[in-house]
Coordinates of C-alpha atoms in Angstrom, one line a residue:
M1 CA 100.8 104.6 85.3
G2 CA 101.9 102.1 82.7
S3 CA 99.8 100.8 79.8
V4 CA 96.3 99.7 80.6
M5 CA 94.3 98.0 77.8
L6 CA 90.8 96.7 77.8
F7 CA 89.8 94.1 75.2
K8 CA 86.2 92.9 75.1
V9 CA 86.4 89.6 73.5
A10 CA 83.2 88.7 71.8
A11 CA 84.5 85.8 69.7
I12 CA 85.9 82.5 70.7
F13 CA 89.2 82.7 72.6
L14 CA 91.7 79.9 72.8
L15 CA 93.1 79.7 76.3
G16 CA 96.0 77.4 77.2
L17 CA 97.6 79.3 80.0
L18 CA 95.5 78.3 83.0
A19 CA 94.8 74.8 81.5
G20 CA 98.5 74.0 81.7
G21 CA 98.8 73.2 78.0
V22 CA 95.3 71.7 77.6
L23 CA 93.5 73.7 75.0
V24 CA 90.2 75.1 76.3
V25 CA 87.8 76.7 73.9
R26 CA 85.3 79.1 75.4
A27 CA 83.9 82.6 75.1
E28 CA 86.0 84.9 77.4
D29 CA 85.1 87.7 79.8
P30 CA 86.8 91.0 79.3
Y31 CA 90.5 91.4 80.0
L32 CA 92.4 94.2 81.8
F33 CA 96.2 94.4 81.3
Y34 CA 98.6 96.3 83.5
D35 CA 102.4 96.8 83.5
W36 CA 103.8 97.6 87.0
N37 CA 107.3 98.7 87.8
I38 CA 108.3 98.1 91.5
T39 CA 111.0 100.4 92.7
Y40 CA 112.2 102.1 95.9
G41 CA 111.5 105.8 96.4
T42 CA 111.4 108.4 99.1
I43 CA 108.0 108.7 100.9
S44 CA 107.0 110.7 104.0
P45 CA 103.6 109.3 105.3
L46 CA 104.2 110.9 108.8
G47 CA 106.4 113.8 107.6
V48 CA 109.6 111.8 108.1
P49 CA 111.4 110.9 104.8
Q50 CA 112.1 107.2 104.4
Q51 CA 112.6 104.5 101.8
G52 CA 109.3 103.3 100.5
I53 CA 108.1 100.9 97.8
L54 CA 106.5 102.5 94.8
I55 CA 104.5 101.0 91.9
N56 CA 104.9 103.0 88.7
G57 CA 106.3 105.8 90.9
Q58 CA 103.1 105.9 93.0
F59 CA 102.4 105.5 96.8
P60 CA 99.9 104.2 97.4
G61 CA 100.0 102.1 94.1
P62 CA 97.7 102.3 91.1
K63 CA 94.1 101.4 91.7
I64 CA 92.5 98.5 89.8
N65 CA 88.9 99.3 88.7
C66 CA 87.3 96.2 87.3
T67 CA 83.9 94.4 86.9
S68 CA 82.7 91.0 88.1
N69 CA 84.3 88.2 86.1
N70 CA 86.9 90.4 84.5
N71 CA 90.3 88.7 83.8
I72 CA 93.1 90.7 85.4
V73 CA 96.6 90.4 83.9
V74 CA 99.4 92.2 85.8
N75 CA 103.0 92.1 84.6
V76 CA 105.1 92.9 87.7
F77 CA 108.7 94.0 87.2
N78 CA 110.8 93.7 90.4
N79 CA 113.4 96.4 90.5
L80 CA 114.0 96.1 94.2
D81 CA 117.1 94.5 95.7
E82 CA 115.0 91.7 97.3
P83 CA 112.5 89.1 96.2
F84 CA 109.0 90.4 96.0
L85 CA 105.4 89.1 95.8
L86 CA 101.9 90.6 95.7
S87 CA 98.8 89.1 97.1
W88 CA 95.3 90.1 96.0
Y89 CA 93.6 90.4 99.4
G90 CA 90.1 88.9 99.4
I91 CA 90.1 87.8 95.8
Q92 CA 89.0 84.2 95.9
Q93 CA 91.2 82.9 93.1
R94 CA 88.7 80.2 92.2
K95 CA 90.6 77.0 91.4
N96 CA 93.8 79.0 91.2
S97 CA 95.9 79.2 94.3
W98 CA 98.8 79.4 91.9
Q99 CA 98.2 83.2 91.7
D100 CA 97.5 83.8 95.4
G101 CA 100.8 85.5 96.1
T102 CA 101.8 83.9 99.4
L103 CA 105.1 82.3 100.2
G104 CA 103.4 79.0 100.6
T105 CA 102.0 78.9 97.1
M106 CA 104.4 80.9 94.8
C107 CA 108.2 81.5 94.3
P108 CA 109.0 85.2 94.9
I109 CA 109.8 87.4 91.9
Q110 CA 113.6 87.7 92.0
P111 CA 115.3 91.2 91.7
G112 CA 115.7 92.3 88.1
T113 CA 113.0 89.8 86.8
N114 CA 109.3 90.0 86.1
F115 CA 106.2 87.8 86.5
T116 CA 102.8 88.0 85.1
Y117 CA 99.8 87.4 87.3
H118 CA 96.6 86.2 85.6
F119 CA 93.5 85.7 87.6
Q120 CA 89.7 86.2 87.3
V121 CA 87.5 88.1 89.8
K122 CA 84.9 85.4 89.5
D123 CA 81.4 86.1 90.9
Q124 CA 82.7 88.9 93.2
I125 CA 81.9 92.5 93.8
G126 CA 83.1 95.0 96.4
S127 CA 86.2 96.7 97.9
Y128 CA 89.6 95.0 98.1
Y129 CA 93.3 95.8 97.9
Y130 CA 96.6 94.2 97.1
F131 CA 99.8 94.2 99.2
P132 CA 103.3 92.6 99.3
T133 CA 103.7 89.4 101.3
T134 CA 107.5 89.2 101.2
A135 CA 109.7 90.3 104.1
L136 CA 108.3 93.4 105.8
H137 CA 107.5 95.1 102.5
R138 CA 104.0 95.8 103.6
A139 CA 105.5 98.3 106.1
A140 CA 107.0 100.3 103.2
G141 CA 104.2 100.5 100.7
G142 CA 103.5 98.5 97.6
F143 CA 99.8 98.4 98.3
G144 CA 96.8 99.8 96.4
G145 CA 93.1 99.5 96.0
L146 CA 91.2 97.0 93.9
Q147 CA 87.5 97.7 93.3
I148 CA 85.1 95.3 91.6
Y149 CA 81.9 96.8 90.2
S150 CA 78.7 94.9 89.5
R151 CA 77.9 94.1 85.8
D152 CA 75.5 96.6 84.2
L153 CA 72.7 94.1 84.1
I154 CA 72.9 93.4 87.9
P155 CA 71.0 95.8 90.0
V156 CA 72.9 97.4 93.0
P157 CA 70.8 98.0 96.2
F158 CA 71.5 101.8 96.2
D159 CA 71.5 104.6 93.6
S160 CA 74.7 105.3 91.7
P161 CA 76.8 107.7 93.8
A162 CA 78.1 111.0 92.4
D163 CA 81.6 109.6 92.8
D164 CA 83.5 106.7 94.3
F165 CA 86.3 107.5 96.7
S166 CA 89.0 105.1 98.0
I167 CA 90.8 105.4 101.4
L168 CA 93.7 103.2 102.4
M169 CA 94.5 103.9 106.0
G170 CA 96.6 102.2 108.6
D171 CA 99.2 102.5 111.3
W172 CA 102.7 103.4 110.2
Y173 CA 106.3 103.2 111.4
N174 CA 109.1 105.7 110.7
K175 CA 111.6 102.9 110.9
G176 CA 112.5 101.4 107.5
H177 CA 111.1 98.0 106.5
K178 CA 114.6 96.4 106.7
S179 CA 115.0 97.7 110.3
L180 CA 111.6 96.4 111.2
K181 CA 112.4 93.0 109.8
K182 CA 115.6 92.9 111.7
L183 CA 113.7 93.5 114.9
L184 CA 111.5 90.5 114.3
D185 CA 114.4 88.3 113.1
T186 CA 116.3 89.0 116.3
G187 CA 113.3 88.0 118.4
R188 CA 111.8 91.4 119.3
S189 CA 108.4 93.0 118.7
L190 CA 107.8 95.9 116.3
G191 CA 106.5 97.9 119.3
R192 CA 104.0 100.7 119.0
P193 CA 103.5 102.4 115.6
D194 CA 104.5 106.1 115.2
G195 CA 101.2 107.3 113.7
I196 CA 98.4 106.8 111.2
Q197 CA 98.5 107.5 107.5
I198 CA 95.5 108.2 105.3
N199 CA 96.2 107.6 101.6
G200 CA 99.9 107.9 102.2
K201 CA 99.7 111.2 104.2
S202 CA 99.2 112.3 107.8
S203 CA 97.8 115.5 109.2
K204 CA 96.8 116.9 112.6
V205 CA 93.9 119.3 113.3
G206 CA 94.9 122.8 112.3
D207 CA 97.9 121.8 110.3
S208 CA 98.4 124.0 107.2
K209 CA 99.3 121.0 105.1
S210 CA 95.8 119.6 105.9
N211 CA 94.3 122.3 103.7
E212 CA 94.8 120.0 100.7
P213 CA 91.5 118.0 100.6
L214 CA 91.3 114.2 100.4
F215 CA 88.1 114.6 98.3
T216 CA 85.7 117.3 97.2
M217 CA 81.9 116.8 97.4
E218 CA 79.1 118.9 95.9
A219 CA 76.3 119.9 98.2
G220 CA 73.2 117.7 98.0
K221 CA 75.0 114.7 96.3
T222 CA 75.8 111.3 97.8
Y223 CA 79.2 109.7 97.5
R224 CA 80.6 106.2 98.1
Y225 CA 83.7 105.9 100.4
R226 CA 85.5 102.6 100.2
V227 CA 87.7 102.5 103.4
C228 CA 90.3 99.8 104.1
N229 CA 92.6 99.3 107.1
I230 CA 95.9 98.2 105.5
G231 CA 98.0 98.7 108.6
M232 CA 100.3 96.4 110.5
K233 CA 98.6 95.8 113.8
T234 CA 96.2 98.5 114.9
S235 CA 92.4 98.6 114.8
L236 CA 91.1 102.0 113.7
N237 CA 87.9 104.0 114.0
F238 CA 86.8 106.5 111.3
R239 CA 84.1 109.2 111.3
I240 CA 83.4 112.5 109.4
Q241 CA 82.5 115.7 111.2
G242 CA 78.8 116.4 110.9
H243 CA 78.0 113.5 108.5
S244 CA 76.4 110.1 108.9
L245 CA 77.9 106.9 107.4
K246 CA 75.5 104.5 105.8
L247 CA 77.1 101.0 105.5
V248 CA 76.3 99.4 102.2
E249 CA 79.1 96.8 101.6
L250 CA 81.5 94.9 103.8
E251 CA 84.3 92.8 102.3
G252 CA 82.5 92.0 99.1
S253 CA 78.9 91.6 100.5
H254 CA 76.1 94.1 100.3
T255 CA 74.8 94.7 103.8
V256 CA 71.6 95.9 105.4
Q257 CA 72.0 99.7 105.2
N258 CA 72.3 100.8 108.8
V259 CA 73.5 104.3 109.6
Y260 CA 76.4 105.0 112.0
D261 CA 78.2 108.0 113.4
A262 CA 81.5 106.1 113.6
L263 CA 82.7 102.7 112.5
D264 CA 85.5 100.4 113.7
L265 CA 87.6 98.9 111.0
H266 CA 90.1 96.2 112.1
V267 CA 93.4 95.3 110.3
G268 CA 92.8 93.9 106.9
Q269 CA 89.1 94.9 106.7
C270 CA 87.4 97.0 104.0
M271 CA 83.9 98.5 103.9
S272 CA 81.9 100.9 101.8
V273 CA 79.7 103.7 103.2
L274 CA 77.5 106.3 101.6
V275 CA 78.0 109.9 102.7
T276 CA 75.5 112.6 101.7
A277 CA 76.8 116.2 101.4
N278 CA 73.9 117.7 103.4
Q279 CA 75.8 120.1 105.7
D280 CA 76.8 123.8 105.3
P281 CA 79.3 124.1 102.4
E282 CA 82.7 124.2 104.1
D283 CA 85.5 121.9 105.1
Y284 CA 85.1 118.9 107.4
Y285 CA 87.6 116.5 108.9
F286 CA 87.7 112.8 108.0
V287 CA 89.0 111.5 111.4
V288 CA 90.9 108.3 112.1
S289 CA 91.9 107.2 115.5
S290 CA 93.5 104.0 117.0
R291 CA 91.4 101.5 119.0
F292 CA 92.4 99.4 122.0
T293 CA 95.9 101.0 122.4
K294 CA 97.5 102.5 125.5
K295 CA 98.1 105.8 123.6
T296 CA 95.5 107.0 121.1
L297 CA 96.9 108.0 117.7
T298 CA 94.8 110.3 115.5
S299 CA 95.1 111.6 112.0
V300 CA 92.8 113.7 109.9
G301 CA 92.1 114.6 106.2
V302 CA 90.0 117.3 104.8
I303 CA 86.7 116.6 103.0
R304 CA 85.9 119.8 101.1
Y305 CA 82.6 121.1 99.7
A306 CA 82.9 122.6 96.2
N307 CA 82.7 126.4 96.4
G308 CA 82.6 126.0 100.2
K309 CA 83.7 128.7 102.6
G310 CA 85.2 128.1 106.0
A311 CA 87.8 125.9 107.5
A312 CA 86.9 122.6 109.3
S313 CA 86.0 123.0 113.0
L314 CA 88.8 122.2 115.4
E315 CA 86.4 120.2 117.5
L316 CA 86.5 116.6 116.5
P317 CA 83.7 114.1 116.9
S318 CA 84.4 111.9 120.0
P319 CA 85.9 108.5 119.5
P320 CA 84.1 105.4 120.8
P321 CA 84.9 104.5 124.4
E322 CA 87.9 102.4 125.2
T323 CA 88.6 99.6 127.8
S324 CA 86.0 96.9 128.3
V325 CA 83.2 99.4 127.5
G326 CA 84.8 100.0 124.2
I327 CA 85.0 96.3 123.4
A328 CA 81.3 95.9 124.2
W329 CA 80.5 98.9 121.9
S330 CA 82.6 97.3 119.1
I331 CA 81.0 93.8 119.6
N332 CA 77.5 95.3 119.4
Q333 CA 78.5 97.1 116.2
F334 CA 79.7 93.8 114.7
R335 CA 76.3 92.2 115.6
S336 CA 74.5 95.0 113.8
F337 CA 76.1 94.0 110.5
R338 CA 73.7 91.9 108.4
W339 CA 73.9 90.4 105.0
N340 CA 71.5 92.0 102.5
L341 CA 69.7 88.9 101.3
T342 CA 67.5 90.8 98.8
A343 CA 70.5 92.1 96.9
S344 CA 71.0 90.6 93.5
A345 CA 74.1 88.6 92.2
A346 CA 77.0 88.6 91.7
R347 CA 77.1 86.8 95.0
P348 CA 80.5 87.1 96.7
N349 CA 80.1 83.6 98.2
P350 CA 79.3 81.2 95.3
Q351 CA 80.5 78.2 97.3
G352 CA 78.4 76.7 100.0
S353 CA 74.7 77.6 100.5
Y354 CA 72.8 80.7 101.4
H355 CA 71.0 78.4 103.8
Y356 CA 74.2 77.8 105.6
G357 CA 72.4 77.4 109.0
Q358 CA 70.8 74.2 107.7
I359 CA 74.0 72.4 106.6
N360 CA 75.5 69.8 108.9
I361 CA 79.0 70.7 110.2
T362 CA 81.5 68.0 109.2
R363 CA 84.5 69.3 111.1
T364 CA 85.1 71.8 113.9
I365 CA 88.6 73.3 114.2
K366 CA 89.3 75.3 117.3
L367 CA 92.3 77.6 117.0
V368 CA 93.9 79.3 120.0
N369 CA 96.6 81.9 119.4
S370 CA 99.5 82.4 121.7
R371 CA 102.6 84.5 122.2
V372 CA 105.7 82.5 123.2
Q373 CA 109.4 82.4 123.5
V374 CA 111.4 79.8 121.5
D375 CA 115.1 79.7 122.1
G376 CA 114.9 83.1 123.7
K377 CA 113.2 84.7 120.7
L378 CA 109.6 85.9 120.2
R379 CA 107.3 83.6 118.3
F380 CA 103.5 83.3 117.8
A381 CA 101.7 80.0 117.6
I382 CA 98.3 78.4 116.8
N383 CA 97.4 75.3 118.9
G384 CA 101.1 75.0 119.8
V385 CA 102.5 75.2 116.2
S386 CA 104.5 78.2 115.1
H387 CA 104.6 78.2 111.3
I388 CA 107.7 78.7 109.2
D389 CA 107.8 78.9 105.4
S390 CA 110.1 76.6 103.5
L391 CA 113.3 78.4 102.7
T392 CA 113.4 77.4 99.1
T393 CA 110.3 75.6 97.8
P394 CA 106.7 76.8 98.3
L395 CA 104.5 74.2 100.0
K396 CA 102.0 74.1 97.2
L397 CA 104.6 73.3 94.6
A398 CA 106.1 70.6 96.8
E399 CA 102.7 69.1 97.1
Y400 CA 102.0 69.3 93.4
Y401 CA 105.3 67.7 92.5
G402 CA 104.8 65.0 95.2
V403 CA 108.0 65.9 97.1
Q404 CA 106.6 67.0 100.4
D405 CA 109.0 64.7 102.3
K406 CA 112.0 66.5 100.7
V407 CA 111.0 70.0 101.7
P408 CA 110.2 68.7 104.3
F409 CA 106.7 69.2 105.7
K410 CA 104.1 67.0 107.3
Y411 CA 100.4 67.3 107.2
D412 CA 98.4 67.9 110.3
V413 CA 101.2 68.6 112.7
M414 CA 98.6 70.8 114.4
E415 CA 95.6 69.2 116.0
D416 CA 92.0 70.5 115.6
E417 CA 92.0 71.5 119.3
P418 CA 94.8 73.0 121.4
K419 CA 96.6 70.9 123.9
E420 CA 96.3 72.2 127.5
G421 CA 98.6 72.3 130.5
A422 CA 101.9 70.4 130.4
N423 CA 101.3 69.1 126.9
A424 CA 101.1 72.6 125.4
K425 CA 104.6 72.6 124.0
V426 CA 105.3 74.8 120.9
V427 CA 106.6 73.2 117.7
V428 CA 108.2 75.4 115.0
A429 CA 107.4 73.8 111.7
P430 CA 105.4 74.3 108.4
N431 CA 101.8 74.2 109.5
V432 CA 99.6 72.5 106.9
I433 CA 96.3 70.8 107.6
N434 CA 94.3 68.6 105.3
G435 CA 90.9 70.0 104.3
T436 CA 88.4 67.5 102.8
F437 CA 87.1 68.8 99.5
R438 CA 83.5 70.2 99.8
N439 CA 83.3 69.6 103.6
F440 CA 81.4 72.3 105.6
V441 CA 83.7 73.4 108.4
E442 CA 83.3 75.4 111.5
I443 CA 86.3 77.3 112.7
I444 CA 86.5 78.7 116.2
L445 CA 89.1 81.5 116.8
E446 CA 89.7 81.8 120.5
N447 CA 91.8 84.7 121.8
R448 CA 93.1 84.2 125.4
E449 CA 95.5 87.1 125.1
K450 CA 95.1 90.8 126.1
T451 CA 95.4 92.2 122.6
I452 CA 92.9 92.2 119.7
Q453 CA 93.4 89.8 116.8
T454 CA 92.2 89.7 113.2
W455 CA 92.2 86.7 111.0
H456 CA 91.9 86.2 107.2
L457 CA 91.3 83.2 105.0
D458 CA 92.5 83.2 101.4
G459 CA 90.5 81.5 98.7
Y460 CA 87.1 81.8 100.4
S461 CA 84.4 83.9 101.9
F462 CA 83.1 82.6 105.2
F463 CA 80.0 83.3 107.3
A464 CA 80.9 85.3 110.4
V465 CA 78.3 83.9 112.7
A466 CA 79.3 85.0 116.2
I467 CA 81.7 87.0 118.4
E468 CA 81.4 86.7 122.2
P469 CA 83.5 87.2 125.3
G470 CA 84.9 84.2 127.2
K471 CA 85.7 80.7 126.0
W472 CA 83.9 78.8 123.3
S473 CA 81.9 75.6 124.0
P474 CA 79.5 73.6 121.8
E475 CA 76.4 75.0 123.6
K476 CA 77.5 78.5 122.3
R477 CA 76.1 77.5 118.9
K478 CA 72.7 78.4 120.1
N479 CA 73.8 82.1 119.9
Y480 CA 75.0 81.9 116.3
N481 CA 73.4 84.0 113.6
L482 CA 72.3 81.2 111.2
M483 CA 70.2 83.5 109.0
D484 CA 72.0 86.6 107.6
A485 CA 75.6 86.6 108.9
V486 CA 77.8 88.6 106.5
S487 CA 79.8 86.6 104.0
R488 CA 83.3 88.0 104.4
H489 CA 87.0 87.0 104.6
N490 CA 88.3 88.8 107.7
I491 CA 87.1 88.6 111.3
Q492 CA 88.3 90.3 114.5
V493 CA 88.6 88.5 117.8
Y494 CA 88.6 90.7 120.9
P495 CA 90.8 90.1 124.0
G496 CA 89.5 87.3 126.1
S497 CA 86.9 86.5 123.4
W498 CA 86.1 84.1 120.6
A499 CA 84.7 84.2 117.1
A500 CA 83.0 81.5 115.0
I501 CA 83.1 81.3 111.2
M502 CA 81.7 78.7 108.7
T503 CA 82.6 77.9 105.2
T504 CA 82.5 75.1 102.6
L505 CA 85.9 74.0 101.4
D506 CA 84.9 73.7 97.7
N507 CA 87.8 75.8 96.3
A508 CA 90.6 73.3 95.6
G509 CA 94.1 74.5 96.2
M510 CA 96.3 75.5 99.1
W511 CA 95.0 78.5 101.1
N512 CA 96.6 80.6 103.8
L513 CA 94.7 81.2 107.1
R514 CA 96.6 83.9 109.0
S515 CA 96.7 86.6 111.5
E516 CA 96.6 90.0 109.9
M517 CA 98.8 91.5 112.6
F518 CA 101.8 91.2 110.4
E519 CA 104.4 90.6 113.1
R520 CA 102.3 87.7 114.3
S521 CA 101.9 86.0 110.9
Y522 CA 105.6 86.7 110.1
L523 CA 106.6 84.9 113.4
G524 CA 104.3 82.0 113.0
Q525 CA 100.6 82.8 113.6
Q526 CA 99.4 81.3 110.3
L527 CA 98.7 78.0 108.6
Y528 CA 97.8 76.5 105.2
V529 CA 94.8 74.5 104.4
S530 CA 95.4 71.9 101.6
V531 CA 92.1 71.2 99.8
L532 CA 92.7 68.5 97.1
S533 CA 90.1 67.3 94.7
P534 CA 90.1 63.5 94.5
A535 CA 89.1 63.7 90.8
R536 CA 92.2 65.6 89.8
S537 CA 90.0 67.4 87.3
L538 CA 90.2 70.8 85.6
R539 CA 86.6 71.2 86.8
D540 CA 88.0 71.6 90.3
E541 CA 91.5 73.1 90.0
Y542 CA 93.6 74.6 87.2
N543 CA 96.9 73.1 86.2
L544 CA 100.1 74.8 87.1
P545 CA 100.3 77.8 84.7
D546 CA 103.0 77.6 82.0
N547 CA 104.6 80.8 83.2
T548 CA 105.0 79.7 86.9
Q549 CA 108.3 80.5 88.4
L550 CA 109.9 77.4 89.8
C551 CA 112.4 77.4 92.6
G552 CA 114.0 75.1 95.1
I553 CA 113.9 71.3 94.7
V554 CA 111.1 71.4 92.0
K555 CA 113.1 73.6 89.6
A556 CA 114.8 70.7 87.9
L557 CA 112.0 68.1 88.2
P558 CA 109.9 67.0 85.2
K559 CA 106.4 68.6 85.2
P560 CA 103.7 66.3 86.6
A561 CA 101.0 65.0 84.3
P562 CA 98.3 67.7 83.9
Y563 CA 94.8 67.4 85.1
S564 CA 92.2 66.6 82.5
I565 CA 88.5 67.4 82.2

């Protein structure tokens, strides 16, 4: 697993790394250190051997267990034959987009070299994961769980579970990641996935290989299941034979503890449920099935009772309905999710206000996704702009060095509302919008297509205030939940529907807003929000770290003057 060291620093620590050479003296929170070796290896998630991406020989990769405000230091050695980057999904990277791990903010780690990430899980709790953002590496592995526990002095709104289980599930392709990338690069879609993996494996009901349990529970005890959909494009539903699921956490927020028989989990989303082992002591299936697909894909894993006798029943609990009835079922489930306002800190959304419904909206951005053909090739766009990354220089570095015109990229190529009719032409270009520091913004995500979408915003949590069918208009605001909408970082948008989110842009940096359907983001359905602090102060944003990898046109340029306090 590599060396993992924990130092609890009680004395004064002299930190110059994140201050870009400016010496800052302060008491430090604990540090966790990891060494990760990224290699290829043979994996068989659906029973078909293929080349996968391993971390320290593991698939899925090592789990990071940490506590609110811990400092995480991960030294990544890239032993692949391609550049590689990791992103820490849902970690807000306060003042520190330098560590965000997207192609718009960081130079990739070149083959045969290493890079050390250094970030703090500031004021966050909950269930997250990491994954590769380069090429189509996400389709080959390189992902793992990241769990943030509350500090000992902070009460959690449920009793400590007997154990804490992590499930990373998602759709899967038997084609290799390079073949999948070639499909997209030549203007074609990835097509339908071949199956569903659960923690790197796949089983069907009655398979002999499904005898190996995912987890073992003791009768009478309650367990926490952290479940994430780390797939490429498919919404999933999960359930456990004979057991109820009590939702307690959603993407870093404690929730009102409603009980469900089955839960939809869309691409990129994580949640925690409590499961009590209150049934006869035998095996039970953890069941995962695809949602809103022409052909339903299903995979199972065994949940075993200690000292239990008897195989799991071959009769699976029914999945939720499909078609329009299924969408209504899923929307109603979304509406049942409520933020637990009585839970104690750490709050996962330190920016903004908990009385978000009383804040005046300073900007409304309405985003409409589309599927288009450009020069005979498949592209995806937002408001008529299909994003492309700079081939050599990350956008954030170009901005920091003041050489945007040489990359080149222009701000605000995309307008805040889509053009309609004859004016709705698609532009292929870097898509960067200016976000005013500390403005409270409303973002409308409108999906006029026939497939479900999911969206994620780096650097922030947002309040998911509404999802409704049809088209959005200002009078729809009367239907918003302005009291206890869950603070989260990912939201689904159903076919022919819209979603509304709100957030305060108080985290300076450059942040990626993207589709979590990976072929869509790869082919343009994403943008960057540049949030600059006018003060150019370390109170608002860290300086470029000393160990930052430089590439492209900034590599030979003198370093800009650092921010000061």
